[in-house]
Amino acid sequence: MFVCLCKGITDSQIRKEVACNGACSMRDLCERLGVAANCGKCGAHAKEILQDSLQSKQER
């Protein structure tokens, strides 16, 4: 599912960035993928996905 329409970023890309590349903050996602860099409307949803991904990573 698309999260950031401005940059065409999906929830899968965010989850992969956390799982494989160690992203652990919105700043990381913004710098690496461009999430919430333009209009910012995706910020809240991206943050939810980030937190969910981090929690899943800790449970493993």
PDB file of N, CA and C in Angstrom:
ATOM      1  N   MET A   1       0.836  -1.168   0.000  1.00  0.00           N
ATOM      2  CA  MET A   1       0.000   0.000   0.000  1.00  0.00           C
ATOM      3  C   MET A   1       0.892   1.247   0.000  1.00  0.00           C
ATOM      4  N   PHE A   2       0.509   2.227  -0.778  1.00  0.00           N
ATOM      5  CA  PHE A   2       1.272   3.468  -0.812  1.00  0.00           C
ATOM      6  C   PHE A   2       1.029   4.269   0.462  1.00  0.00           C
ATOM      7  N   VAL A   3       2.107   4.745   1.028  1.00  0.00           N
ATOM      8  CA  VAL A   3       2.050   5.577   2.228  1.00  0.00           C
ATOM      9  C   VAL A   3       2.320   7.023   1.833  1.00  0.00           C
ATOM     10  N   CYS A   4       3.376   7.236   1.071  1.00  0.00           N
ATOM     11  CA  CYS A   4       3.764   8.578   0.625  1.00  0.00           C
ATOM     12  C   CYS A   4       3.508   8.680  -0.873  1.00  0.00           C
ATOM     13  N   LEU A   5       2.469   9.404  -1.229  1.00  0.00           N
ATOM     14  CA  LEU A   5       2.130   9.553  -2.640  1.00  0.00           C
ATOM     15  C   LEU A   5       3.104  10.486  -3.357  1.00  0.00           C
ATOM     16  N   CYS A   6       3.628  11.457  -2.661  1.00  0.00           N
ATOM     17  CA  CYS A   6       4.568  12.403  -3.279  1.00  0.00           C
ATOM     18  C   CYS A   6       5.815  11.695  -3.805  1.00  0.00           C
ATOM     19  N   LYS A   7       6.317  10.736  -3.036  1.00  0.00           N
ATOM     20  CA  LYS A   7       7.549  10.029  -3.393  1.00  0.00           C
ATOM     21  C   LYS A   7       7.294   8.602  -3.865  1.00  0.00           C
ATOM     22  N   GLY A   8       6.042   8.149  -3.807  1.00  0.00           N
ATOM     23  CA  GLY A   8       5.712   6.793  -4.242  1.00  0.00           C
ATOM     24  C   GLY A   8       6.282   5.718  -3.339  1.00  0.00           C
ATOM     25  N   ILE A   9       6.275   5.958  -2.022  1.00  0.00           N
ATOM     26  CA  ILE A   9       6.843   5.031  -1.050  1.00  0.00           C
ATOM     27  C   ILE A   9       5.739   4.149  -0.475  1.00  0.00           C
ATOM     28  N   THR A  10       6.011   2.855  -0.413  1.00  0.00           N
ATOM     29  CA  THR A  10       5.038   1.902   0.113  1.00  0.00           C
ATOM     30  C   THR A  10       5.374   1.493   1.547  1.00  0.00           C
ATOM     31  N   ASP A  11       4.399   0.870   2.201  1.00  0.00           N
ATOM     32  CA  ASP A  11       4.633   0.365   3.552  1.00  0.00           C
ATOM     33  C   ASP A  11       5.707  -0.714   3.533  1.00  0.00           C
ATOM     34  N   SER A  12       5.774  -1.498   2.470  1.00  0.00           N
ATOM     35  CA  SER A  12       6.796  -2.544   2.353  1.00  0.00           C
ATOM     36  C   SER A  12       8.201  -1.952   2.307  1.00  0.00           C
ATOM     37  N   GLN A  13       8.349  -0.838   1.627  1.00  0.00           N
ATOM     38  CA  GLN A  13       9.658  -0.182   1.562  1.00  0.00           C
ATOM     39  C   GLN A  13      10.078   0.328   2.938  1.00  0.00           C
ATOM     40  N   ILE A  14       9.134   0.847   3.689  1.00  0.00           N
ATOM     41  CA  ILE A  14       9.432   1.332   5.043  1.00  0.00           C
ATOM     42  C   ILE A  14       9.834   0.156   5.932  1.00  0.00           C
ATOM     43  N   ARG A  15       9.064  -0.927   5.875  1.00  0.00           N
ATOM     44  CA  ARG A  15       9.375  -2.105   6.691  1.00  0.00           C
ATOM     45  C   ARG A  15      10.743  -2.689   6.322  1.00  0.00           C
ATOM     46  N   LYS A  16      11.051  -2.704   5.048  1.00  0.00           N
ATOM     47  CA  LYS A  16      12.351  -3.222   4.594  1.00  0.00           C
ATOM     48  C   LYS A  16      13.484  -2.330   5.090  1.00  0.00           C
ATOM     49  N   GLU A  17      13.274  -1.030   5.064  1.00  0.00           N
ATOM     50  CA  GLU A  17      14.302  -0.093   5.532  1.00  0.00           C
ATOM     51  C   GLU A  17      14.599  -0.318   7.007  1.00  0.00           C
ATOM     52  N   VAL A  18      13.583  -0.625   7.793  1.00  0.00           N
ATOM     53  CA  VAL A  18      13.773  -0.912   9.217  1.00  0.00           C
ATOM     54  C   VAL A  18      14.464  -2.258   9.394  1.00  0.00           C
ATOM     55  N   ALA A  19      13.934  -3.279   8.746  1.00  0.00           N
ATOM     56  CA  ALA A  19      14.433  -4.644   8.943  1.00  0.00           C
ATOM     57  C   ALA A  19      15.834  -4.862   8.385  1.00  0.00           C
ATOM     58  N   CYS A  20      16.101  -4.346   7.205  1.00  0.00           N
ATOM     59  CA  CYS A  20      17.367  -4.649   6.520  1.00  0.00           C
ATOM     60  C   CYS A  20      18.438  -3.576   6.658  1.00  0.00           C
ATOM     61  N   ASN A  21      18.012  -2.339   6.790  1.00  0.00           N
ATOM     62  CA  ASN A  21      18.977  -1.246   6.766  1.00  0.00           C
ATOM     63  C   ASN A  21      19.068  -0.476   8.080  1.00  0.00           C
ATOM     64  N   GLY A  22      18.308  -0.911   9.097  1.00  0.00           N
ATOM     65  CA  GLY A  22      18.451  -0.346  10.431  1.00  0.00           C
ATOM     66  C   GLY A  22      17.821   1.002  10.682  1.00  0.00           C
ATOM     67  N   ALA A  23      16.893   1.426   9.846  1.00  0.00           N
ATOM     68  CA  ALA A  23      16.216   2.694  10.113  1.00  0.00           C
ATOM     69  C   ALA A  23      15.479   2.591  11.441  1.00  0.00           C
ATOM     70  N   CYS A  24      15.605   3.613  12.276  1.00  0.00           N
ATOM     71  CA  CYS A  24      14.946   3.551  13.584  1.00  0.00           C
ATOM     72  C   CYS A  24      14.264   4.867  13.960  1.00  0.00           C
ATOM     73  N   SER A  25      14.167   5.785  13.011  1.00  0.00           N
ATOM     74  CA  SER A  25      13.511   7.057  13.302  1.00  0.00           C
ATOM     75  C   SER A  25      12.904   7.627  12.025  1.00  0.00           C
ATOM     76  N   MET A  26      12.015   8.581  12.203  1.00  0.00           N
ATOM     77  CA  MET A  26      11.437   9.260  11.047  1.00  0.00           C
ATOM     78  C   MET A  26      12.522  10.011  10.280  1.00  0.00           C
ATOM     79  N   ARG A  27      13.504  10.511  10.986  1.00  0.00           N
ATOM     80  CA  ARG A  27      14.614  11.193  10.318  1.00  0.00           C
ATOM     81  C   ARG A  27      15.319  10.242   9.353  1.00  0.00           C
ATOM     82  N   ASP A  28      15.547   9.004   9.810  1.00  0.00           N
ATOM     83  CA  ASP A  28      16.163   7.993   8.942  1.00  0.00           C
ATOM     84  C   ASP A  28      15.316   7.772   7.696  1.00  0.00           C
ATOM     85  N   LEU A  29      14.010   7.611   7.892  1.00  0.00           N
ATOM     86  CA  LEU A  29      13.127   7.369   6.754  1.00  0.00           C
ATOM     87  C   LEU A  29      13.092   8.554   5.801  1.00  0.00           C
ATOM     88  N   CYS A  30      13.100   9.730   6.351  1.00  0.00           N
ATOM     89  CA  CYS A  30      13.085  10.935   5.517  1.00  0.00           C
ATOM     90  C   CYS A  30      14.364  11.045   4.695  1.00  0.00           C
ATOM     91  N   GLU A  31      15.501  10.807   5.333  1.00  0.00           N
ATOM     92  CA  GLU A  31      16.781  10.915   4.640  1.00  0.00           C
ATOM     93  C   GLU A  31      16.965   9.824   3.593  1.00  0.00           C
ATOM     94  N   ARG A  32      16.532   8.606   3.908  1.00  0.00           N
ATOM     95  CA  ARG A  32      16.778   7.464   3.036  1.00  0.00           C
ATOM     96  C   ARG A  32      15.731   7.286   1.950  1.00  0.00           C
ATOM     97  N   LEU A  33      14.457   7.551   2.295  1.00  0.00           N
ATOM     98  CA  LEU A  33      13.376   7.309   1.338  1.00  0.00           C
ATOM     99  C   LEU A  33      12.669   8.581   0.880  1.00  0.00           C
ATOM    100  N   GLY A  34      12.787   9.635   1.653  1.00  0.00           N
ATOM    101  CA  GLY A  34      12.095  10.875   1.318  1.00  0.00           C
ATOM    102  C   GLY A  34      10.694  10.957   1.902  1.00  0.00           C
ATOM    103  N   VAL A  35      10.361  10.047   2.815  1.00  0.00           N
ATOM    104  CA  VAL A  35       9.035  10.038   3.439  1.00  0.00           C
ATOM    105  C   VAL A  35       8.823  11.323   4.227  1.00  0.00           C
ATOM    106  N   ALA A  36       7.663  11.940   4.042  1.00  0.00           N
ATOM    107  CA  ALA A  36       7.246  13.161   4.748  1.00  0.00           C
ATOM    108  C   ALA A  36       8.125  14.368   4.434  1.00  0.00           C
ATOM    109  N   ALA A  37       8.848  14.316   3.328  1.00  0.00           N
ATOM    110  CA  ALA A  37       9.737  15.427   2.969  1.00  0.00           C
ATOM    111  C   ALA A  37       9.018  16.519   2.179  1.00  0.00           C
ATOM    112  N   ASN A  38       7.936  16.171   1.500  1.00  0.00           N
ATOM    113  CA  ASN A  38       7.231  17.173   0.693  1.00  0.00           C
ATOM    114  C   ASN A  38       6.064  17.771   1.468  1.00  0.00           C
ATOM    115  N   CYS A  39       4.892  17.220   1.323  1.00  0.00           N
ATOM    116  CA  CYS A  39       3.715  17.811   1.962  1.00  0.00           C
ATOM    117  C   CYS A  39       3.562  17.395   3.423  1.00  0.00           C
ATOM    118  N   GLY A  40       4.108  16.235   3.795  1.00  0.00           N
ATOM    119  CA  GLY A  40       4.074  15.786   5.176  1.00  0.00           C
ATOM    120  C   GLY A  40       2.812  15.062   5.603  1.00  0.00           C
ATOM    121  N   LYS A  41       1.830  14.921   4.711  1.00  0.00           N
ATOM    122  CA  LYS A  41       0.573  14.270   5.078  1.00  0.00           C
ATOM    123  C   LYS A  41       0.753  12.803   5.446  1.00  0.00           C
ATOM    124  N   CYS A  42       1.816  12.182   4.966  1.00  0.00           N
ATOM    125  CA  CYS A  42       2.049  10.759   5.231  1.00  0.00           C
ATOM    126  C   CYS A  42       2.779  10.530   6.553  1.00  0.00           C
ATOM    127  N   GLY A  43       3.233  11.570   7.188  1.00  0.00           N
ATOM    128  CA  GLY A  43       4.071  11.448   8.374  1.00  0.00           C
ATOM    129  C   GLY A  43       3.489  10.590   9.483  1.00  0.00           C
ATOM    130  N   ALA A  44       2.233  10.806   9.817  1.00  0.00           N
ATOM    131  CA  ALA A  44       1.615  10.051  10.918  1.00  0.00           C
ATOM    132  C   ALA A  44       1.516   8.564  10.578  1.00  0.00           C
ATOM    133  N   HIS A  45       1.112   8.258   9.356  1.00  0.00           N
ATOM    134  CA  HIS A  45       0.981   6.858   8.958  1.00  0.00           C
ATOM    135  C   HIS A  45       2.359   6.194   8.867  1.00  0.00           C
ATOM    136  N   ALA A  46       3.326   6.902   8.322  1.00  0.00           N
ATOM    137  CA  ALA A  46       4.687   6.365   8.235  1.00  0.00           C
ATOM    138  C   ALA A  46       5.245   6.082   9.630  1.00  0.00           C
ATOM    139  N   LYS A  47       4.951   6.957  10.571  1.00  0.00           N
ATOM    140  CA  LYS A  47       5.435   6.767  11.942  1.00  0.00           C
ATOM    141  C   LYS A  47       4.805   5.530  12.572  1.00  0.00           C
ATOM    142  N   GLU A  48       3.529   5.287  12.312  1.00  0.00           N
ATOM    143  CA  GLU A  48       2.863   4.083  12.821  1.00  0.00           C
ATOM    144  C   GLU A  48       3.532   2.826  12.279  1.00  0.00           C
ATOM    145  N   ILE A  49       3.826   2.828  10.982  1.00  0.00           N
ATOM    146  CA  ILE A  49       4.469   1.676  10.351  1.00  0.00           C
ATOM    147  C   ILE A  49       5.875   1.495  10.913  1.00  0.00           C
ATOM    148  N   LEU A  50       6.586   2.591  11.103  1.00  0.00           N
ATOM    149  CA  LEU A  50       7.926   2.539  11.692  1.00  0.00           C
ATOM    150  C   LEU A  50       7.881   1.910  13.079  1.00  0.00           C
ATOM    151  N   GLN A  51       6.986   2.388  13.924  1.00  0.00           N
ATOM    152  CA  GLN A  51       6.888   1.869  15.291  1.00  0.00           C
ATOM    153  C   GLN A  51       6.484   0.401  15.308  1.00  0.00           C
ATOM    154  N   ASP A  52       5.549   0.026  14.440  1.00  0.00           N
ATOM    155  CA  ASP A  52       5.127  -1.368  14.346  1.00  0.00           C
ATOM    156  C   ASP A  52       6.288  -2.251  13.893  1.00  0.00           C
ATOM    157  N   SER A  53       7.046  -1.764  12.933  1.00  0.00           N
ATOM    158  CA  SER A  53       8.196  -2.527  12.421  1.00  0.00           C
ATOM    159  C   SER A  53       9.280  -2.675  13.476  1.00  0.00           C
ATOM    160  N   LEU A  54       9.543  -1.620  14.229  1.00  0.00           N
ATOM    161  CA  LEU A  54      10.542  -1.674  15.289  1.00  0.00           C
ATOM    162  C   LEU A  54      10.115  -2.648  16.385  1.00  0.00           C
ATOM    163  N   GLN A  55       8.829  -2.635  16.726  1.00  0.00           N
ATOM    164  CA  GLN A  55       8.319  -3.543  17.747  1.00  0.00           C
ATOM    165  C   GLN A  55       8.432  -4.993  17.264  1.00  0.00           C
ATOM    166  N   SER A  56       8.080  -5.243  16.022  1.00  0.00           N
ATOM    167  CA  SER A  56       8.181  -6.596  15.467  1.00  0.00           C
ATOM    168  C   SER A  56       9.630  -7.067  15.458  1.00  0.00           C
ATOM    169  N   LYS A  57      10.536  -6.165  15.165  1.00  0.00           N
ATOM    170  CA  LYS A  57      11.961  -6.497  15.124  1.00  0.00           C
ATOM    171  C   LYS A  57      12.463  -6.873  16.508  1.00  0.00           C
ATOM    172  N   GLN A  58      11.990  -6.196  17.554  1.00  0.00           N
ATOM    173  CA  GLN A  58      12.418  -6.478  18.921  1.00  0.00           C
ATOM    174  C   GLN A  58      11.862  -7.807  19.419  1.00  0.00           C
ATOM    175  N   GLU A  59      10.688  -8.188  18.926  1.00  0.00           N
ATOM    176  CA  GLU A  59      10.052  -9.422  19.382  1.00  0.00           C
ATOM    177  C   GLU A  59      10.707 -10.662  18.813  1.00  0.00           C
ATOM    178  N   ARG A  60      11.503 -10.521  17.802  1.00  0.00           N
ATOM    179  CA  ARG A  60      12.165 -11.674  17.174  1.00  0.00           C
ATOM    180  C   ARG A  60      13.302 -12.165  17.984  1.00  0.00           C
TER     181      ARG A  60
END
